[in-house]
């Protein structure tokens, strides 16, 4: 049976990417070597790295605008540490917006470097909304936010205007919607949502903001060091980067971010319409802050859980259980999830309604 993969990450990827990556595991570009064993210094992989970095900037509309793209390791969690190391002055401070588990993790790391101002938080409501109308201190070294909150199902729809550098963790919605990416000075994202398998992280950084905080930064944590070595300071995650490159190629061939945004909006509209229409379900977060990537919802009556679970499992749906922090259900609708899979979930919800007295 075909599986409809709603996993929050590692997540669904395009079928064509699986096919090309599988062939590369056996024989990469007719070299007679597997992508799993090829040297990261070989001209074949250096070409992949260079093309992947260039394509990421192209898709984000940042070519020729002073940005560098890096594929590094450690996941977004390492960027929680690397960002203040590179941007916070020795006697400075940083501003953070707290919208969920991952932004909270970034805040904890920043506190080890200096004054960390939380400009707003929705923690007391279990992160069911995105705070708005907050002030960002103009003397902060940077402002950090998380664009999409995988666990709770919220997404920032409008980013604040500020004169200080803006850093954004886009791990769970990068390449999913059109934004003016030039408004951000650093963007980072773990690959395992919309790009590829776990194991690499895309960092896009505006080079002019680096080297100004007066810190002695360890090389492995220094963005300038990684830029100078073209993402090859240490052995890169070859397979994860190659698969991410294949996914970015797939996205470009579809028409880029503008094209995929139309599909993502249609998928989200289909599911949220059913959540709002069906009397057995309700959404978890504020309507205006709903994520188009991660829809969180619950049953009004938990007595229906066993029946609903049986329905979606029989339909071949996978990975839809909600995070323990929220409960209920979470449908992650990343770029590669077809709208047909969303319809299967909607049909299961309707079947439950029709079979419930």
Short mmCIF file of C-alpha atoms in Angstrom, two decimals:
data_model
loop_
_atom_site.label_atom_id
_atom_site.label_comp_id
_atom_site.label_asym_id
_atom_site.label_seq_id
_atom_site.Cartn_x
_atom_site.Cartn_y
_atom_site.Cartn_z
CA UNK A 1 0.00 0.00 0.00
CA UNK A 2 1.20 3.51 -0.81
CA UNK A 3 2.10 5.39 2.35
CA UNK A 4 1.07 9.00 2.87
CA UNK A 5 4.01 10.36 4.84
CA UNK A 6 3.12 13.18 7.24
CA UNK A 7 6.26 12.81 9.36
CA UNK A 8 7.56 16.07 10.81
CA UNK A 9 11.16 15.15 9.99
CA UNK A 10 13.02 13.39 8.62
CA UNK A 11 10.20 13.70 6.17
CA UNK A 12 8.85 12.97 2.73
CA UNK A 13 11.04 13.80 -0.27
CA UNK A 14 10.23 13.71 -3.99
CA UNK A 15 10.14 10.25 -5.55
CA UNK A 16 12.54 11.33 -8.29
CA UNK A 17 15.06 12.30 -5.62
CA UNK A 18 14.87 8.83 -4.06
CA UNK A 19 15.43 7.27 -7.47
CA UNK A 20 18.42 9.43 -8.38
CA UNK A 21 19.96 9.10 -4.92
CA UNK A 22 19.50 5.33 -5.01
CA UNK A 23 21.34 5.13 -8.32
CA UNK A 24 24.14 7.28 -6.91
CA UNK A 25 24.54 4.88 -4.00
CA UNK A 26 25.32 2.17 -6.56
CA UNK A 27 27.26 4.25 -9.09
CA UNK A 28 27.69 8.00 -8.76
CA UNK A 29 27.86 9.82 -12.11
CA UNK A 30 29.36 6.76 -13.83
CA UNK A 31 32.48 6.97 -11.67
CA UNK A 32 32.19 3.31 -10.65
CA UNK A 33 32.08 4.53 -7.04
CA UNK A 34 29.20 4.96 -4.66
CA UNK A 35 28.25 8.43 -3.43
CA UNK A 36 28.77 6.89 0.01
CA UNK A 37 32.47 6.24 -0.65
CA UNK A 38 33.53 8.97 -3.04
CA UNK A 39 36.10 11.47 -1.80
CA UNK A 40 34.70 14.82 -0.79
CA UNK A 41 37.75 16.31 -2.50
CA UNK A 42 36.98 14.66 -5.84
CA UNK A 43 36.10 17.02 -8.66
CA UNK A 44 32.74 15.25 -8.99
CA UNK A 45 31.67 16.07 -5.44
CA UNK A 46 33.28 19.52 -5.38
CA UNK A 47 31.03 20.29 -8.35
CA UNK A 48 27.99 19.09 -6.36
CA UNK A 49 28.92 21.27 -3.41
CA UNK A 50 29.52 24.35 -5.56
CA UNK A 51 26.29 23.83 -7.51
CA UNK A 52 24.23 23.18 -4.38
CA UNK A 53 25.47 26.36 -2.72
CA UNK A 54 24.80 28.40 -5.85
CA UNK A 55 21.36 26.90 -6.38
CA UNK A 56 20.29 27.63 -2.81
CA UNK A 57 21.12 31.32 -3.32
CA UNK A 58 19.40 31.34 -6.71
CA UNK A 59 16.15 29.91 -5.36
CA UNK A 60 16.16 32.41 -2.48
CA UNK A 61 16.81 35.32 -4.84
CA UNK A 62 20.10 36.16 -3.13
CA UNK A 63 22.57 35.72 -5.96
CA UNK A 64 25.02 38.61 -6.21
CA UNK A 65 23.72 40.26 -3.03
CA UNK A 66 26.67 39.60 -0.74
CA UNK A 67 25.45 36.30 0.70
CA UNK A 68 27.25 32.99 1.10
CA UNK A 69 25.56 29.59 1.34
CA UNK A 70 27.12 26.88 3.49
CA UNK A 71 26.26 23.23 4.05
CA UNK A 72 27.50 22.37 7.54
CA UNK A 73 26.80 19.82 10.24
CA UNK A 74 25.29 19.82 13.71
CA UNK A 75 21.70 20.61 12.75
CA UNK A 76 19.89 23.79 13.65
CA UNK A 77 20.82 23.10 17.28
CA UNK A 78 24.47 23.90 16.59
CA UNK A 79 23.40 27.18 14.96
CA UNK A 80 21.78 28.13 18.27
CA UNK A 81 25.37 28.30 19.52
CA UNK A 82 27.17 29.43 16.37
CA UNK A 83 24.96 32.49 15.85
CA UNK A 84 25.82 34.26 19.14
CA UNK A 85 29.44 33.18 18.82
CA UNK A 86 29.64 35.05 15.50
CA UNK A 87 27.31 38.00 16.14
CA UNK A 88 27.07 38.87 19.84
CA UNK A 89 29.73 41.31 21.03
CA UNK A 90 31.73 40.45 24.14
CA UNK A 91 29.80 43.09 26.07
CA UNK A 92 26.71 43.07 23.87
CA UNK A 93 23.23 41.67 23.88
CA UNK A 94 20.80 39.89 21.59
CA UNK A 95 17.02 39.98 21.13
CA UNK A 96 14.95 36.83 20.71
CA UNK A 97 11.31 36.07 19.94
CA UNK A 98 10.12 32.98 21.84
CA UNK A 99 7.55 31.03 19.82
CA UNK A 100 8.28 27.42 20.70
CA UNK A 101 10.63 24.66 21.74
CA UNK A 102 13.34 25.45 19.21
CA UNK A 103 13.42 29.20 19.76
CA UNK A 104 13.57 28.47 23.47
CA UNK A 105 16.60 26.27 22.85
CA UNK A 106 18.28 29.08 20.91
CA UNK A 107 17.60 31.49 23.77
CA UNK A 108 19.25 29.17 26.29
CA UNK A 109 22.43 29.00 24.19
CA UNK A 110 22.57 32.78 23.72
CA UNK A 111 22.39 33.37 27.46
CA UNK A 112 25.84 31.79 27.77
CA UNK A 113 27.30 34.65 25.70
CA UNK A 114 25.70 37.74 27.15
CA UNK A 115 22.49 39.62 27.83
CA UNK A 116 19.62 37.93 26.03
CA UNK A 117 16.38 39.88 25.79
CA UNK A 118 13.19 37.93 25.09
CA UNK A 119 11.11 40.58 23.33
CA UNK A 120 7.89 38.51 23.49
CA UNK A 121 6.75 34.97 24.20
CA UNK A 122 3.63 32.85 23.83
CA UNK A 123 4.91 30.18 26.20
CA UNK A 124 2.17 30.69 28.80
CA UNK A 125 -0.46 29.73 26.20
CA UNK A 126 1.60 26.68 25.17
CA UNK A 127 2.72 28.56 22.05
CA UNK A 128 -0.70 28.64 20.41
CA UNK A 129 -0.06 32.01 18.74
CA UNK A 130 2.70 34.24 17.37
CA UNK A 131 3.30 37.34 19.53
CA UNK A 132 2.85 40.65 17.74
CA UNK A 133 3.44 44.36 18.39
CA UNK A 134 6.63 43.90 20.39
CA UNK A 135 9.65 46.19 20.45
CA UNK A 136 13.13 45.16 19.37
CA UNK A 137 15.93 47.04 21.17
CA UNK A 138 17.91 49.06 18.63
CA UNK A 139 21.15 48.48 20.54
CA UNK A 140 20.95 44.69 20.33
CA UNK A 141 23.58 42.98 18.19
CA UNK A 142 20.92 40.99 16.35
CA UNK A 143 17.31 39.81 16.46
CA UNK A 144 16.51 36.08 16.24
CA UNK A 145 13.22 34.43 15.35
CA UNK A 146 11.89 31.04 14.25
CA UNK A 147 9.72 31.31 11.13
CA UNK A 148 7.73 28.10 11.59
CA UNK A 149 7.14 26.05 14.71
CA UNK A 150 7.01 22.38 13.81
CA UNK A 151 5.76 21.13 17.16
CA UNK A 152 3.01 23.66 17.77
CA UNK A 153 1.92 24.45 14.20
CA UNK A 154 2.38 28.22 14.11
CA UNK A 155 4.09 30.31 11.45
CA UNK A 156 5.21 33.93 11.32
CA UNK A 157 3.27 35.65 8.55
CA UNK A 158 4.79 39.11 8.85
CA UNK A 159 8.35 39.77 10.02
CA UNK A 160 9.24 42.90 12.01
CA UNK A 161 11.16 45.81 10.58
CA UNK A 162 14.37 46.59 12.45
CA UNK A 163 17.71 48.27 11.83
CA UNK A 164 19.74 45.47 13.43
CA UNK A 165 20.74 42.17 11.77
CA UNK A 166 17.93 39.61 11.59
CA UNK A 167 18.59 35.90 12.08
CA UNK A 168 15.91 33.34 11.27
CA UNK A 169 15.68 29.62 11.93
CA UNK A 170 13.72 28.42 8.88
CA UNK A 171 14.27 24.71 9.47
CA UNK A 172 10.68 23.67 8.87
CA UNK A 173 9.50 26.04 6.15
CA UNK A 174 12.49 27.07 4.06
CA UNK A 175 11.80 27.02 0.30
CA UNK A 176 8.05 26.69 0.97
CA UNK A 177 6.81 30.26 0.47
CA UNK A 178 7.85 33.50 -1.16
CA UNK A 179 9.57 35.98 1.14
CA UNK A 180 11.97 38.85 0.68
CA UNK A 181 14.92 36.82 1.90
CA UNK A 182 17.21 39.85 1.63
CA UNK A 183 15.58 41.13 4.83
CA UNK A 184 17.44 38.39 6.72
CA UNK A 185 21.14 38.51 7.50
CA UNK A 186 21.43 34.85 8.51
CA UNK A 187 19.03 32.06 7.59
CA UNK A 188 19.65 28.54 8.80
CA UNK A 189 17.71 25.33 8.29
CA UNK A 190 18.21 21.66 9.02
CA UNK A 191 17.90 19.75 5.76
CA UNK A 192 15.46 17.13 7.00
CA UNK A 193 12.23 19.02 6.31
CA UNK A 194 12.15 20.44 2.79
CA UNK A 195 15.64 19.70 1.49
CA UNK A 196 16.99 16.25 2.16
CA UNK A 197 17.89 13.66 4.78
CA UNK A 198 19.18 14.56 8.22
CA UNK A 199 22.89 15.23 8.40
CA UNK A 200 23.47 18.68 6.95
CA UNK A 201 22.29 22.21 7.64
CA UNK A 202 21.98 25.03 5.15
CA UNK A 203 23.26 28.37 6.42
CA UNK A 204 22.86 31.50 4.30
CA UNK A 205 24.79 34.44 5.69
CA UNK A 206 25.34 38.03 4.61
CA UNK A 207 29.10 38.21 4.68
CA UNK A 208 29.39 41.87 5.68
CA UNK A 209 27.94 41.27 9.16
CA UNK A 210 30.73 38.88 10.19
CA UNK A 211 33.98 39.57 12.02
CA UNK A 212 32.70 42.54 14.00
CA UNK A 213 31.99 41.23 17.49
CA UNK A 214 35.53 41.06 18.90
CA UNK A 215 35.37 37.42 19.90
CA UNK A 216 38.02 34.76 19.43
CA UNK A 217 35.88 32.19 17.65
CA UNK A 218 36.95 28.53 17.37
CA UNK A 219 37.43 27.68 13.70
CA UNK A 220 34.73 25.01 13.60
CA UNK A 221 32.24 27.61 14.86
CA UNK A 222 33.45 30.50 12.73
CA UNK A 223 31.31 31.29 9.69
CA UNK A 224 34.21 33.13 8.08
CA UNK A 225 36.37 30.04 8.33
CA UNK A 226 33.71 27.90 6.64
CA UNK A 227 33.21 30.50 3.91
CA UNK A 228 36.96 30.64 3.21
CA UNK A 229 37.04 26.84 2.90
CA UNK A 230 33.86 26.74 0.75
CA UNK A 231 32.02 24.44 3.20
CA UNK A 232 35.00 22.05 3.23
CA UNK A 233 36.72 23.01 6.50
CA UNK A 234 35.91 19.53 7.76
CA UNK A 235 34.61 16.53 5.84
CA UNK A 236 31.08 17.44 4.75
CA UNK A 237 28.03 15.17 4.89
CA UNK A 238 28.43 14.07 1.28
CA UNK A 239 25.24 12.03 0.84
CA UNK A 240 23.01 14.50 2.68
CA UNK A 241 24.35 17.39 0.60
CA UNK A 242 23.99 15.49 -2.66
CA UNK A 243 20.39 14.54 -1.85
CA UNK A 244 19.64 18.14 -0.85
CA UNK A 245 21.07 19.27 -4.19
CA UNK A 246 18.75 16.84 -6.00
CA UNK A 247 15.78 18.23 -4.07
CA UNK A 248 16.73 21.82 -4.91
CA UNK A 249 17.01 20.82 -8.58
CA UNK A 250 13.52 19.28 -8.36
CA UNK A 251 12.19 22.51 -6.85
CA UNK A 252 13.76 24.64 -9.56
CA UNK A 253 12.28 22.41 -12.29
CA UNK A 254 8.83 22.83 -10.71
CA UNK A 255 9.13 26.61 -11.04
CA UNK A 256 10.89 27.47 -7.80
CA UNK A 257 9.47 28.79 -4.55
CA UNK A 258 6.64 30.74 -6.19
CA UNK A 259 5.29 27.57 -7.80
CA UNK A 260 5.58 25.38 -4.70
CA UNK A 261 3.93 28.05 -2.55
CA UNK A 262 0.75 27.72 -4.65
CA UNK A 263 0.71 23.96 -4.03
CA UNK A 264 1.42 24.39 -0.31
CA UNK A 265 -1.36 26.94 0.11
CA UNK A 266 -3.81 24.60 -1.63
CA UNK A 267 -2.86 21.66 0.60
CA UNK A 268 -3.17 23.71 3.77
CA UNK A 269 -6.50 25.21 2.67
CA UNK A 270 -7.93 21.76 1.99
CA UNK A 271 -7.00 20.37 5.40
CA UNK A 272 -7.85 23.44 7.48
CA UNK A 273 -11.23 23.71 5.78
CA UNK A 274 -12.04 20.19 6.94
CA UNK A 275 -10.74 20.83 10.46
CA UNK A 276 -13.02 23.87 10.71
CA UNK A 277 -16.03 22.20 9.06
CA UNK A 278 -15.97 18.83 10.77
CA UNK A 279 -17.69 18.99 14.18
CA UNK A 280 -15.46 16.22 15.56
CA UNK A 281 -12.21 18.18 15.19
CA UNK A 282 -10.74 21.53 16.13
CA UNK A 283 -7.50 23.33 15.40
CA UNK A 284 -4.99 23.94 18.16
CA UNK A 285 -3.52 27.35 17.28
CA UNK A 286 -4.82 30.82 16.47
CA UNK A 287 -6.30 30.82 12.96
CA UNK A 288 -4.26 33.78 11.75
CA UNK A 289 -1.01 32.07 12.79
CA UNK A 290 -1.63 28.62 11.33
CA UNK A 291 1.33 27.02 9.63
CA UNK A 292 1.01 25.84 6.03
CA UNK A 293 3.66 23.24 6.83
CA UNK A 294 2.46 21.71 10.11
CA UNK A 295 -1.26 21.57 10.89
CA UNK A 296 -2.04 20.67 14.50
CA UNK A 297 -5.53 19.57 15.50
CA UNK A 298 -7.34 17.50 18.10
CA UNK A 299 -10.60 15.62 18.57
CA UNK A 300 -13.31 17.32 20.57
CA UNK A 301 -14.01 13.97 22.21
CA UNK A 302 -11.08 11.65 22.87
CA UNK A 303 -13.50 8.72 22.88
CA UNK A 304 -13.29 8.88 19.06
CA UNK A 305 -9.52 8.46 19.00
CA UNK A 306 -9.45 4.69 18.60
CA UNK A 307 -11.86 4.79 15.65
CA UNK A 308 -10.02 7.64 13.95
CA UNK A 309 -6.63 6.03 14.45
CA UNK A 310 -7.92 2.85 12.82
CA UNK A 311 -9.23 4.84 9.85
CA UNK A 312 -6.06 6.75 9.05
CA UNK A 313 -3.86 3.72 9.55
CA UNK A 314 -6.04 1.68 7.19
CA UNK A 315 -5.73 4.48 4.64
CA UNK A 316 -1.94 4.19 4.65
CA UNK A 317 -1.28 7.42 6.54
CA UNK A 318 1.97 7.58 8.50
CA UNK A 319 3.53 10.01 10.97
CA UNK A 320 0.43 11.94 11.95
CA UNK A 321 0.53 11.60 15.73
CA UNK A 322 0.90 14.93 17.49
CA UNK A 323 3.97 15.86 19.49
CA UNK A 324 3.73 15.05 23.20
CA UNK A 325 3.79 18.79 23.99
CA UNK A 326 0.52 19.30 22.11
CA UNK A 327 -1.20 15.93 21.76
CA UNK A 328 -3.79 15.12 19.14
CA UNK A 329 -2.55 15.11 15.55
CA UNK A 330 0.02 16.91 13.45
CA UNK A 331 -0.07 16.77 9.65
CA UNK A 332 3.25 17.92 8.23
CA UNK A 333 2.67 18.99 4.64
CA UNK A 334 6.15 19.64 3.34
CA UNK A 335 6.94 20.51 -0.27
CA UNK A 336 7.01 16.94 -1.59
CA UNK A 337 3.69 15.84 -0.07
CA UNK A 338 1.12 15.63 -2.89
CA UNK A 339 -2.33 17.13 -2.41
CA UNK A 340 -3.76 13.65 -3.06
CA UNK A 341 -2.32 12.57 0.30
CA UNK A 342 -4.09 15.47 2.00
CA UNK A 343 -7.34 14.36 0.39
CA UNK A 344 -6.84 10.87 1.86
CA UNK A 345 -6.60 12.38 5.33
CA UNK A 346 -9.63 14.61 4.75
CA UNK A 347 -11.60 11.57 3.57
CA UNK A 348 -10.68 9.69 6.77
CA UNK A 349 -11.92 12.64 8.83
CA UNK A 350 -15.21 12.67 6.90
CA UNK A 351 -15.62 8.93 7.31
CA UNK A 352 -15.25 9.29 11.05
CA UNK A 353 -17.93 11.98 11.06
CA UNK A 354 -20.31 9.88 8.95
CA UNK A 355 -19.87 6.84 11.19
CA UNK A 356 -20.23 8.67 14.49
CA UNK A 357 -23.71 8.87 16.01
#
